[in-house]
Amino acid sequence: MKKLLVTALAASTALANAAFADDAELRAEAKGYFEAIPLQAPMLEGNVLSRDRIELGKKLFFDPRMSRSGLFSCQSCHNVGIGGVDGLETSIGHGWQKGPRNAPTMLNAVFNVAQFWDGRAPDLAEQAKGPLQASVEMNNTPENLLATLNSMQPYVDEFKTSFPGEEDPVSFDNFAKAIEAFEATLITPNSAFDKFLMGQDAAMTDQEKRGLALFMDEGCAACHQGINVGGQDYYPFGLVEKPGADVLPEGDHGRFAVTETADDEYVFRAGPLRNIALTAPYFHSGTVWELRDAVAIMVDSQLGSDLSDEQIDDITAFLGALTGEQPEIVHPILPARTKATPKPYTMLTEQ
Amino acid sequence: MKKLLVTALAASTALANAAFADDAELRAEAKGYFEAIPLQAPMLEGNVLSRDRIELGKKLFFDPRMSRSGLFSCQSCHNVGIGGVDGLETSIGHGWQKGPRNAPTMLNAVFNVAQFWDGRAPDLAEQAKGPLQASVEMNNTPENLLATLNSMQPYVDEFKTSFPGEEDPVSFDNFAKAIEAFEATLITPNSAFDKFLMGQDAAMTDQEKRGLALFMDEGCAACHQGINVGGQDYYPFGLVEKPGADVLPEGDHGRFAVTETADDEYVFRAGPLRNIALTAPYFHSGTVWELRDAVAIMVDSQLGSDLSDEQIDDITAFLGALTGEQPEIVHPILPARTKATPKPYTMLTEQ
């Protein structure tokens, strides 16, 4: 009886060791590709993440009066409650116009090499200036924005406090910097994958681990790597086989519009896959609604692999393990408009 | 010297007593008309304000997937950050359509006798069902809403917990009740006026006190009374003189549409004036942007009084003292959509 117990113990230890040996190997390989999301906002070059600036940025992010119509805030398309997206194929903007591409999440976006699907903005501050001015999105102008900000004394005061010593604190650049400071705090640590990376074997299920192994061994991680499991570099969509026009609209030439280099035709930034289970629909066209379908399309078009249904399920399960702790945001109370605040303008054209 | 000091003390006591006597009189008169906003949500008949139900209601309130297009949530037009309104003349809804009337605040709305400008919904639960189905607002149907709710297990679970023992917890009625439970918590206590009502003489400025006295003595408080300084009963707009068609559009017959009684032509619920300084633009038409202008129009059309500019300033200042502590709301994290979740539908007509 005693002998039996000892044998059973030895066997269970061996099993545990074997599992650990596997996990350790998987973790070691994963650490060659990926990095865990940190608990705190990273330092930014050229932007001080002071509490004042973050708080101001939060207000600006949630303020619909930053749009020409008074209807849209950053939050409208980058909703902190649904993974930082709007859940639409492409966003609805001023006058019910549709944007050309699916709105990417701002969660963890601070870790991307550059912003937008084609990387045309080097950082989040530059990014923030885009939708504000895009006619199909917030349809605003820097002039009208500054008139709005300057019309509300609490905003003027907060710009002064957030950008101390500056001669002209209420500026379009500082507006963008404050939003960048807030967005830099919108990170989602402690996903099952991150816990596994940090040494917690049981954080991921066996299926998720199989998916992680496939993700690396089949080549997904060649593009989708780094802290955001993507978002680090640019690659042609349809490396092996071009997807159909429904998924890859022919009119959208991707990064070509930024670099005007023939090599960049249909080139996009590899999608960052953090919280990807929350951010349907997928691809820059937003036409694919199921994560599993998106994985299958990628396997076809980028890898040309012949994976089994089970393997695609496993990779999909792994992607689910990339969902982190979502940021807890207290909705800001915004300054009251004044007589000087420009009125909402909801027409499509100038009157 | 000692005598002088005594005299000075006596004089200052007399002054303080005199001021107190005035304040006490003003307070006593005010207590005949008004009541302070309480610190906590009131009990509701037929709706248990359990924490679960309030939390579920908060999620539903902030979830844009409750609208047909996926763009609008209750929060879109009743923004907790800007006094519970959208700051537009009339709201923008599905397909960029404009609603017929200015969106009233949901802050303290639980204290109104009934909901909507014409009081056509007896309570907040009934109110919540309106915009959800209005074609120019959220453009949804109860069927599509229930399909959406049932497609996300966390919602199904939360309805079960929030409506324990019910056979069919995920229902349109319970959706509305959960939202009502959350909205009942959206109250704004501790305005300067409330502090004054509760005995703090210094909470209001002299000008605000003069405004309060005028508000009662000139007749404003005949309609705008009770806990919400309005919202308690129905009155004709243009009692003495009809405002112009810009302020009172001829096509909108107010409560007549609800009661079909000739007496109710151009009759509206007296606007609740809590936080009124935050909720421009004014009137059901939303065409008046300055609070002072709104006061002047009311003085003309409802009272027929001949108040001086200073008196109108004083009343406007008093209305500013009705701004209470705005609710601090942590933005909810919403369930992720699933394969079964109806997709956003952004067209104007059925395809």
XYZ file of C-alpha atoms in Angstrom:
702
model
C 0.000 0.000 0.000
C 2.755 2.355 0.940
C 4.673 1.347 -2.173
C 1.621 1.977 -4.315
C 1.219 5.456 -2.882
C 4.876 6.253 -3.492
C 4.553 5.044 -7.085
C 1.417 7.082 -7.598
C 3.123 10.144 -6.183
C 6.160 9.599 -8.376
C 3.951 9.195 -11.424
C 2.004 12.361 -10.656
C 5.251 14.232 -10.090
C 6.580 12.931 -13.388
C 3.347 14.046 -15.065
C 3.576 17.433 -13.436
C 7.191 17.701 -14.476
C 6.364 16.635 -18.005
C 3.601 19.213 -18.174
C 5.906 21.784 -16.698
C 8.680 20.828 -19.097
C 6.233 21.346 -21.986
C 4.918 24.574 -20.557
C 8.426 25.815 -19.924
C 9.406 25.035 -23.487
C 6.272 26.666 -24.869
C 6.846 29.698 -22.664
C 10.482 29.963 -23.711
C 9.502 29.869 -27.371
C 6.692 32.388 -26.768
C 9.046 34.761 -25.014
C 11.082 34.848 -28.207
C 8.063 36.377 -29.978
C 5.942 38.147 -27.402
C 5.999 40.332 -24.358
C 3.420 40.772 -21.593
C 1.345 43.950 -21.353
C 2.671 45.931 -18.368
C 0.469 47.029 -15.483
C 1.118 50.698 -16.067
C 1.222 53.149 -18.905
C 4.640 53.327 -20.570
C 6.682 56.535 -20.704
C 6.232 58.419 -23.965
C 8.835 60.420 -25.767
C 7.842 64.067 -25.959
C 4.697 63.722 -23.858
C 4.637 63.838 -20.074
C 1.966 61.536 -18.675
C 1.026 63.754 -15.761
C -2.214 63.068 -13.945
C -3.523 66.452 -15.046
C -2.809 65.741 -18.680
C -4.351 62.270 -18.534
C -7.473 63.626 -16.868
C -7.767 66.413 -19.429
C -7.262 63.876 -22.206
C -10.038 61.753 -20.764
C -12.422 64.694 -20.884
C -11.492 65.484 -24.469
C -11.825 61.821 -25.412
C -15.388 61.678 -24.072
C -16.553 65.120 -25.184
C -18.938 64.999 -28.185
C -18.555 68.743 -28.615
C -15.143 68.036 -30.116
C -17.041 67.040 -33.281
C -18.690 69.510 -35.620
C -22.126 68.010 -35.068
C -21.823 67.649 -31.312
C -22.714 63.968 -31.709
C -19.355 62.194 -31.906
C -16.563 61.875 -29.401
C -13.504 59.630 -29.663
C -15.496 57.264 -27.460
C -18.189 56.928 -30.155
C -15.925 54.780 -32.331
C -13.433 53.655 -29.669
C -15.830 52.589 -26.933
C -14.062 51.684 -23.680
C -16.959 49.341 -22.889
C -16.690 47.118 -25.965
C -12.990 46.530 -26.479
C -12.200 49.994 -27.777
C -14.144 49.675 -31.022
C -17.636 50.477 -32.285
C -18.619 47.033 -33.459
C -19.518 48.343 -36.920
C -18.065 47.271 -40.256
C -16.861 50.789 -40.816
C -17.713 53.680 -38.552
C -20.688 55.967 -38.996
C -19.685 59.620 -38.976
C -20.931 63.108 -39.768
C -24.145 63.025 -41.772
C -24.379 59.237 -41.458
C -21.419 58.845 -43.793
C -19.479 55.599 -43.572
C -15.739 55.642 -42.985
C -13.507 53.768 -45.417
C -12.045 51.327 -42.878
C -13.001 49.510 -39.689
C -12.175 51.473 -36.522
C -9.215 49.841 -34.762
C -9.128 49.655 -30.979
C -7.215 52.260 -29.005
C -6.641 49.720 -26.215
C -2.897 49.009 -26.075
C -2.524 51.065 -29.257
C 0.318 52.923 -27.560
C 2.388 49.799 -28.172
C 1.848 49.790 -31.948
C 4.720 50.871 -34.190
C 2.399 53.462 -35.750
C -1.323 54.213 -35.934
C -4.095 53.539 -38.485
C -4.318 50.423 -40.639
C -1.691 51.870 -42.938
C 0.500 53.325 -40.189
C 0.187 56.847 -41.551
C 0.325 58.428 -38.068
C 3.548 57.854 -36.150
C 1.882 58.113 -32.736
C -1.429 58.464 -30.936
C -1.213 62.247 -30.819
C -0.915 62.446 -34.580
C -3.669 59.858 -34.893
C -6.066 61.899 -32.776
C -5.888 64.747 -35.266
C -7.131 62.574 -38.108
C -10.736 61.623 -37.263
C -11.331 65.058 -35.782
C -10.795 66.617 -39.200
C -12.019 63.816 -41.459
C -15.165 64.996 -43.233
C -16.795 61.582 -42.882
C -15.936 61.311 -39.193
C -15.968 64.231 -36.736
C -15.923 66.805 -39.545
C -14.315 69.462 -37.387
C -11.541 71.973 -38.031
C -8.701 72.933 -35.686
C -10.093 76.495 -35.658
C -13.565 75.420 -34.599
C -12.083 73.011 -32.055
C -9.970 75.746 -30.483
C -12.945 78.100 -30.420
C -14.857 75.376 -28.574
C -12.067 74.739 -26.084
C -11.428 78.432 -25.468
C -15.120 79.051 -24.861
C -15.110 76.971 -21.689
C -12.914 78.343 -18.910
C -12.448 74.984 -17.136
C -10.834 73.618 -20.319
C -8.601 76.674 -20.641
C -7.528 76.258 -17.015
C -6.860 72.553 -17.435
C -4.737 73.111 -20.533
C -2.716 75.639 -18.519
C -2.206 73.162 -15.686
C -1.483 70.258 -18.016
C 1.022 72.154 -20.148
C 2.692 74.330 -17.520
C 4.854 77.225 -18.605
C 3.690 77.106 -22.210
C 2.843 80.392 -23.823
C -0.044 78.989 -25.830
C -1.314 75.970 -23.927
C -4.683 75.662 -25.705
C -3.464 74.381 -29.058
C -4.395 71.628 -31.484
C -1.066 69.921 -30.726
C -1.729 69.933 -27.001
C -5.281 68.707 -27.564
C -3.781 65.732 -29.364
C -1.091 65.229 -26.733
C -3.627 65.186 -23.910
C -5.667 62.552 -25.736
C -2.504 60.545 -26.356
C -1.687 60.735 -22.634
C -5.122 59.374 -21.737
C -5.033 56.691 -24.408
C -1.602 55.564 -23.226
C -3.297 54.518 -19.988
C -5.822 52.359 -21.850
C -3.913 49.112 -21.612
C -5.226 45.679 -20.737
C -2.809 43.643 -18.639
C -3.243 40.176 -17.166
C -4.753 38.273 -20.048
C -4.546 34.491 -19.644
C -1.694 34.601 -22.154
C 0.209 37.227 -20.174
C -0.242 35.245 -16.988
C 1.117 32.200 -18.784
C 4.030 34.240 -20.141
C 4.779 35.362 -16.600
C 4.968 31.792 -15.361
C 1.430 30.739 -14.453
C 1.074 27.403 -16.238
C -2.577 26.933 -15.406
C -3.597 30.325 -16.764
C -4.132 28.895 -20.251
C -6.124 25.789 -21.171
C -4.533 22.958 -23.111
C -6.407 24.027 -26.218
C -5.140 27.585 -25.893
C -1.601 26.257 -25.470
C -1.942 24.092 -28.571
C -3.176 27.184 -30.372
C -0.200 29.201 -29.177
C 2.177 26.495 -30.387
C 0.474 26.438 -33.802
C 0.438 30.236 -33.934
C 4.216 30.230 -33.636
C 5.047 27.096 -35.580
C 2.722 27.719 -38.528
C 4.047 31.218 -39.064
C 1.320 33.540 -37.721
C 3.841 34.939 -35.259
C 6.129 35.945 -38.093
C 3.889 38.991 -38.548
C 1.794 39.009 -35.374
C 4.451 39.353 -32.739
C 5.708 41.690 -30.055
C 3.804 43.063 -27.112
C 0.596 43.548 -29.129
C 0.836 40.252 -31.021
C 0.870 42.367 -34.174
C 0.943 46.075 -34.882
C 4.724 46.071 -35.194
C 5.320 46.049 -38.951
C 3.703 46.091 -42.409
C 2.865 43.144 -44.634
C 0.925 42.548 -47.832
C -2.628 41.316 -47.276
C -2.834 38.245 -49.483
C 0.791 37.193 -49.204
C 0.015 33.788 -50.631
C -3.439 34.288 -52.041
C -5.511 37.456 -52.328
C -8.781 37.245 -50.426
C -11.973 38.077 -52.292
C -13.071 41.653 -52.942
C -15.549 41.406 -50.062
C -12.710 41.073 -47.555
C -10.089 43.088 -49.441
C -11.873 45.846 -51.372
C -9.885 46.548 -54.524
C -10.080 50.311 -54.118
C -8.139 50.248 -50.850
C -4.452 50.027 -51.678
C -3.348 50.194 -48.052
C 0.046 51.627 -47.266
C 0.617 52.502 -50.915
C -1.339 55.705 -50.238
C 1.185 56.598 -47.540
C 4.488 55.662 -49.174
C 3.491 55.700 -52.869
C 5.820 52.761 -53.318
C 4.639 49.960 -55.579
C 5.847 47.430 -53.025
C 3.305 48.801 -50.593
C 0.235 47.957 -52.653
C -2.275 46.135 -50.437
C 0.218 46.371 -47.596
C -1.242 46.937 -44.131
C 0.082 47.002 -40.609
C -0.275 43.500 -39.162
C -3.381 43.748 -37.002
C -2.595 43.862 -33.287
C -4.431 40.870 -31.825
C -4.790 41.904 -28.185
C -8.476 41.643 -27.125
C -9.281 40.466 -30.626
C -12.167 38.335 -29.330
C -13.899 41.581 -28.334
C -13.369 43.596 -31.500
C -15.472 42.022 -34.258
C -15.966 42.624 -37.105
C -12.523 41.947 -38.534
C -10.053 43.205 -41.128
C -9.832 46.739 -42.400
C -12.996 46.115 -44.380
C -14.848 44.953 -41.272
C -16.691 42.376 -43.326
C -15.793 39.247 -41.370
C -17.810 38.845 -38.183
C -16.484 35.609 -36.688
C -12.993 35.353 -35.277
C -12.708 31.767 -36.422
C -13.539 32.814 -39.992
C -10.908 35.524 -39.799
C -8.328 32.960 -38.684
C -9.297 30.661 -41.546
C -8.953 33.490 -44.076
C -5.533 34.392 -42.692
C -4.380 30.781 -42.820
C -5.389 30.669 -46.497
C -4.238 34.050 -47.675
C -1.123 34.620 -45.596
C 0.202 31.139 -44.877
C -1.274 28.982 -47.612
C -1.342 26.271 -44.972
C -3.696 23.378 -44.860
C -4.721 23.384 -41.220
C -7.400 21.093 -39.834
C -10.640 22.409 -38.356
C -9.320 21.471 -34.921
C -6.150 23.432 -35.482
C -8.099 26.505 -36.548
C -10.240 26.072 -33.430
C -7.085 25.875 -31.335
C -5.637 29.074 -32.775
C -8.986 30.802 -32.264
C -8.986 29.618 -28.652
C -5.474 31.008 -28.196
C -6.596 34.374 -29.537
C -9.333 34.355 -26.903
C -6.584 34.114 -24.286
C -5.383 37.559 -25.424
C -8.311 39.311 -23.758
C -6.917 41.337 -20.870
C -8.365 43.282 -17.977
C -10.373 46.104 -19.491
C -9.708 49.617 -18.164
C -12.038 50.947 -15.501
C -12.898 54.488 -16.513
C -14.975 56.918 -14.512
C -16.989 58.877 -17.042
C -15.763 62.478 -16.840
C -18.008 65.409 -16.023
C -17.434 67.918 -18.805
C -17.439 71.725 -18.666
C -20.713 73.458 -19.484
C -20.959 75.241 -22.811
C -21.090 79.033 -22.823
C -22.413 81.736 -25.087
C -19.096 81.638 -26.957
C -19.187 77.892 -27.647
C -19.751 77.214 -31.372
C -23.140 75.620 -31.897
C -23.415 72.096 -33.245
C -23.419 72.048 -37.012
C -25.197 69.027 -38.410
C -25.493 69.862 -42.089
C -23.458 68.019 -44.664
C -22.268 71.143 -46.451
C -21.557 74.701 -45.413
C -24.668 76.817 -45.265
C -12.354 100.834 24.191
C -14.118 97.959 25.873
C -17.402 99.720 25.363
C -16.657 100.257 21.691
C -15.895 96.580 21.231
C -19.114 95.609 22.922
C -21.026 98.004 20.694
C -19.320 96.633 17.584
C -20.098 93.091 18.659
C -23.708 93.990 19.340
C -23.968 95.659 15.941
C -22.465 92.672 14.130
C -24.771 90.311 15.993
C -27.700 92.473 15.029
C -26.536 92.408 11.428
C -26.095 88.651 11.526
C -29.510 88.283 13.088
C -31.013 90.569 10.507
C -29.407 88.566 7.687
C -30.493 85.364 9.332
C -33.996 86.650 9.763
C -34.157 87.399 5.997
C -32.625 84.076 5.052
C -34.934 82.264 7.407
C -37.936 83.984 5.879
C -36.746 83.253 2.359
C -36.059 79.649 3.304
C -39.460 79.268 4.915
C -41.167 80.606 1.792
C -38.998 78.373 -0.428
C -39.853 75.303 1.616
C -43.478 75.947 0.768
C -42.646 75.436 -2.896
C -39.573 73.217 -3.106
C -37.847 70.204 -1.636
C -34.152 69.253 -1.607
C -32.845 66.429 -3.803
C -32.063 63.490 -1.482
C -28.652 61.826 -1.323
C -29.956 58.468 -2.399
C -32.229 57.009 -5.010
C -35.860 56.925 -3.923
C -37.840 53.689 -3.659
C -39.915 52.953 -6.750
C -43.274 51.302 -6.862
C -43.112 48.028 -8.737
C -39.352 48.087 -9.288
C -36.802 46.827 -6.778
C -33.633 48.904 -6.889
C -31.262 46.032 -6.207
C -27.589 46.513 -6.887
C -27.762 43.812 -9.566
C -30.618 45.509 -11.346
C -28.975 48.933 -11.213
C -25.725 47.513 -12.565
C -27.549 45.697 -15.365
C -29.451 48.874 -16.160
C -26.193 50.784 -16.366
C -24.875 48.326 -18.935
C -28.034 48.548 -21.007
C -27.974 52.346 -20.741
C -24.446 52.507 -22.146
C -24.737 49.723 -24.739
C -24.947 51.041 -28.318
C -25.982 47.604 -29.509
C -29.395 48.309 -28.059
C -29.980 50.434 -31.173
C -30.626 49.011 -34.611
C -27.532 50.674 -36.066
C -25.214 49.848 -33.190
C -24.388 53.545 -32.936
C -26.778 54.887 -30.295
C -27.138 54.084 -26.638
C -29.310 55.921 -24.095
C -26.076 57.717 -23.194
C -25.842 59.176 -26.724
C -28.703 61.594 -26.055
C -28.639 61.551 -22.238
C -24.932 62.014 -21.630
C -23.949 61.663 -17.960
C -21.007 63.982 -18.666
C -22.983 67.004 -19.898
C -25.969 67.261 -17.595
C -27.836 64.280 -19.020
C -28.526 65.800 -22.418
C -26.883 65.855 -25.856
C -26.536 69.598 -26.250
C -28.329 69.515 -29.607
C -31.491 71.381 -30.598
C -33.175 68.090 -31.254
C -31.379 64.747 -31.151
C -29.760 63.089 -34.129
C -30.922 59.507 -34.564
C -30.944 56.603 -36.996
C -29.892 57.688 -40.479
C -29.066 61.209 -39.240
C -32.751 61.929 -38.753
C -33.641 64.698 -36.331
C -36.020 64.014 -33.476
C -39.060 66.258 -33.067
C -38.153 67.618 -29.612
C -35.112 68.478 -27.526
C -33.857 65.553 -25.412
C -34.674 66.201 -21.750
C -32.200 65.216 -19.047
C -32.613 61.914 -17.223
C -30.873 63.403 -14.162
C -33.464 63.591 -11.361
C -36.095 62.572 -13.930
C -37.283 59.959 -11.450
C -38.854 62.842 -9.527
C -40.965 64.073 -12.451
C -44.694 63.392 -12.407
C -44.333 61.692 -15.799
C -41.803 61.489 -18.625
C -41.371 63.228 -21.997
C -42.259 66.859 -22.687
C -45.907 65.882 -22.941
C -45.861 63.415 -20.053
C -46.973 60.531 -22.256
C -44.940 57.964 -20.281
C -45.966 57.537 -16.644
C -42.506 56.446 -15.505
C -38.899 55.957 -16.588
C -39.440 52.325 -17.524
C -42.192 53.251 -19.954
C -40.054 56.120 -21.199
C -37.112 53.826 -21.968
C -39.256 51.866 -24.405
C -39.956 54.935 -26.526
C -36.632 56.012 -28.036
C -35.620 52.388 -28.482
C -38.478 51.901 -30.936
C -38.721 55.374 -32.435
C -37.731 55.179 -36.086
C -35.882 58.499 -35.897
C -34.022 57.524 -32.719
C -32.719 54.012 -31.959
C -34.933 52.440 -34.628
C -35.015 49.073 -32.893
C -37.795 46.565 -32.253
C -38.441 44.604 -29.069
C -37.826 41.383 -31.057
C -34.439 42.511 -32.320
C -33.540 43.832 -28.865
C -34.398 40.512 -27.210
C -32.433 38.614 -29.864
C -29.471 40.863 -29.046
C -29.800 40.377 -25.295
C -30.298 36.617 -25.582
C -27.243 36.280 -27.806
C -24.900 37.298 -24.991
C -24.852 34.894 -22.062
C -23.607 37.463 -19.524
C -26.735 39.529 -20.202
C -28.962 36.464 -19.864
C -27.289 35.636 -16.552
C -27.617 39.175 -15.273
C -31.302 39.342 -16.134
C -31.758 36.090 -14.190
C -29.960 37.503 -11.160
C -31.677 40.879 -11.400
C -35.175 39.440 -11.764
C -34.937 36.374 -9.539
C -37.593 33.706 -9.711
C -39.125 35.055 -12.906
C -39.965 32.543 -15.571
C -38.982 34.817 -18.430
C -36.425 37.259 -17.049
C -35.097 38.488 -20.414
C -38.068 40.584 -21.499
C -38.675 44.032 -22.924
C -40.423 45.010 -19.697
C -37.449 43.947 -17.592
C -35.059 45.706 -19.963
C -37.007 48.892 -19.290
C -37.177 48.235 -15.551
C -33.416 47.729 -15.303
C -32.822 51.012 -17.101
C -35.324 52.712 -14.812
C -33.471 51.301 -11.787
C -30.174 52.732 -13.040
C -31.704 56.066 -13.990
C -33.309 56.358 -10.557
C -29.777 56.577 -9.164
C -28.894 59.484 -11.450
C -29.752 62.258 -9.035
C -27.794 65.387 -8.267
C -27.942 66.390 -4.606
C -26.228 69.268 -2.829
C -26.798 72.126 -5.222
C -26.229 75.544 -3.670
C -30.012 75.873 -3.524
C -30.401 72.557 -1.698
C -27.720 73.526 0.785
C -29.557 76.771 1.379
C -32.848 74.920 1.776
C -31.173 72.690 4.345
C -30.055 75.674 6.403
C -26.730 76.808 4.999
C -27.255 80.553 4.571
C -23.954 81.169 2.839
C -24.514 78.501 0.182
C -26.270 80.978 -2.099
C -25.049 84.433 -3.106
C -27.150 87.497 -2.510
C -27.971 87.665 -6.188
C -29.117 84.055 -6.208
C -31.272 84.753 -3.169
C -32.824 87.784 -4.847
C -33.470 85.551 -7.846
C -35.124 82.935 -5.661
C -37.348 85.577 -4.083
C -38.351 86.890 -7.528
C -38.880 83.331 -8.803
C -41.472 82.800 -6.090
C -42.992 86.270 -5.911
C -43.313 86.863 -9.654
C -45.070 83.555 -10.209
C -42.437 81.264 -11.803
C -42.836 78.896 -8.878
C -46.534 78.538 -9.610
C -45.561 76.063 -12.334
C -41.895 75.321 -11.550
C -42.150 73.883 -8.087
C -41.570 70.696 -6.156
C -38.381 68.727 -5.824
C -37.401 69.257 -9.477
C -38.449 72.922 -9.595
C -40.802 71.879 -12.377
C -41.782 68.581 -13.930
C -44.792 68.241 -11.637
C -47.716 69.346 -13.806
C -48.828 70.551 -17.236
C -49.342 74.122 -18.403
C -49.957 75.901 -21.694
C -46.815 77.321 -23.301
C -47.759 80.912 -24.001
C -50.125 81.414 -21.097
C -50.097 85.163 -21.544
C -48.531 85.531 -24.992
C -47.584 82.839 -27.506
C -43.865 82.833 -28.300
C -42.841 83.012 -31.955
C -42.916 79.968 -34.220
C -39.156 79.589 -33.841
C -39.543 78.816 -30.140
C -42.961 77.171 -30.296
C -43.269 75.370 -33.647
C -46.926 75.436 -34.676
C -46.945 71.787 -35.660
C -46.200 70.618 -32.145
C -49.453 70.647 -30.172
C -47.874 69.215 -27.030
C -50.036 67.241 -24.674
C -52.994 67.458 -27.047
C -51.490 64.482 -28.855
C -51.672 62.498 -25.608
C -55.070 63.497 -24.246
C -56.790 64.721 -27.448
C -58.457 67.349 -25.306
C -58.752 70.838 -26.767
C -57.633 72.297 -23.451
C -54.293 70.549 -23.902
C -53.299 72.343 -27.090
C -49.764 73.678 -26.692
C -49.737 72.290 -23.171
C -46.430 70.857 -21.939
C -45.080 69.572 -18.687
C -43.418 72.471 -16.875
C -39.717 71.939 -17.540
C -37.858 70.608 -14.509
C -35.168 73.217 -13.825
C -32.601 71.164 -11.904
C -29.147 71.531 -13.552
C -30.743 73.822 -16.123
C -27.489 75.778 -16.507
C -25.935 72.609 -17.965
C -28.674 71.618 -20.382
C -28.786 74.190 -23.176
C -30.383 74.545 -25.635
C -33.792 75.212 -24.098
C -37.494 74.530 -24.619
C -38.915 71.540 -26.430
C -37.820 73.113 -29.686
C -34.234 73.485 -28.444
C -33.942 76.768 -30.279
C -32.933 79.022 -27.403
C -29.272 78.683 -26.431
C -28.886 81.115 -23.552
C -30.478 80.523 -20.191
C -31.030 84.232 -19.704
C -32.902 84.421 -23.012
C -35.052 81.488 -21.951
C -35.898 83.253 -18.707
C -36.810 86.425 -20.599
C -39.092 84.474 -22.961
C -40.808 82.800 -20.006
C -41.294 86.109 -18.236
C -42.987 87.469 -21.378
C -45.025 84.497 -22.456
C -45.997 82.967 -19.129
C -46.082 85.879 -16.711
C -46.548 88.912 -18.898
C -44.430 90.698 -16.297
C -42.256 93.658 -16.888
C -39.077 92.667 -15.099
C -35.915 94.734 -15.251
C -32.701 93.425 -16.803
C -31.280 93.074 -13.299
C -34.243 91.055 -12.166
C -33.878 88.688 -15.126
C -30.171 88.403 -14.284
C -31.080 87.577 -10.698
C -33.493 84.817 -11.703
C -30.887 83.421 -14.095
C -28.344 83.428 -11.271
C -30.799 81.560 -9.050
C -31.265 78.920 -11.742
C -27.492 78.462 -11.758
C -27.753 77.556 -8.075
C -29.815 74.513 -9.097
C -26.750 72.686 -10.444
C -26.105 69.731 -8.162
C -23.350 67.181 -7.744
C -23.206 65.221 -10.972
C -23.241 61.421 -10.685
C -19.910 59.630 -10.816
C -20.386 56.696 -13.160
C -17.802 54.037 -13.910
C -18.247 53.203 -17.569
C -19.452 49.580 -17.707
C -17.593 46.835 -19.541
C -20.174 45.235 -21.819
C -20.545 41.608 -22.887
C -18.870 40.622 -26.153
C -21.121 39.970 -29.128
C -21.491 36.421 -30.382
C -22.360 34.714 -33.630
C -26.024 34.976 -32.662
C -25.960 38.726 -32.069
C -27.934 40.573 -34.764
C -25.608 42.651 -36.887
C -25.873 46.421 -36.918
C -28.352 47.629 -39.477
C -27.602 51.121 -40.704
C -29.928 51.498 -43.673
C -32.932 53.776 -43.516
C -35.363 51.233 -44.923
C -35.558 47.466 -44.882
C -33.409 45.896 -47.541
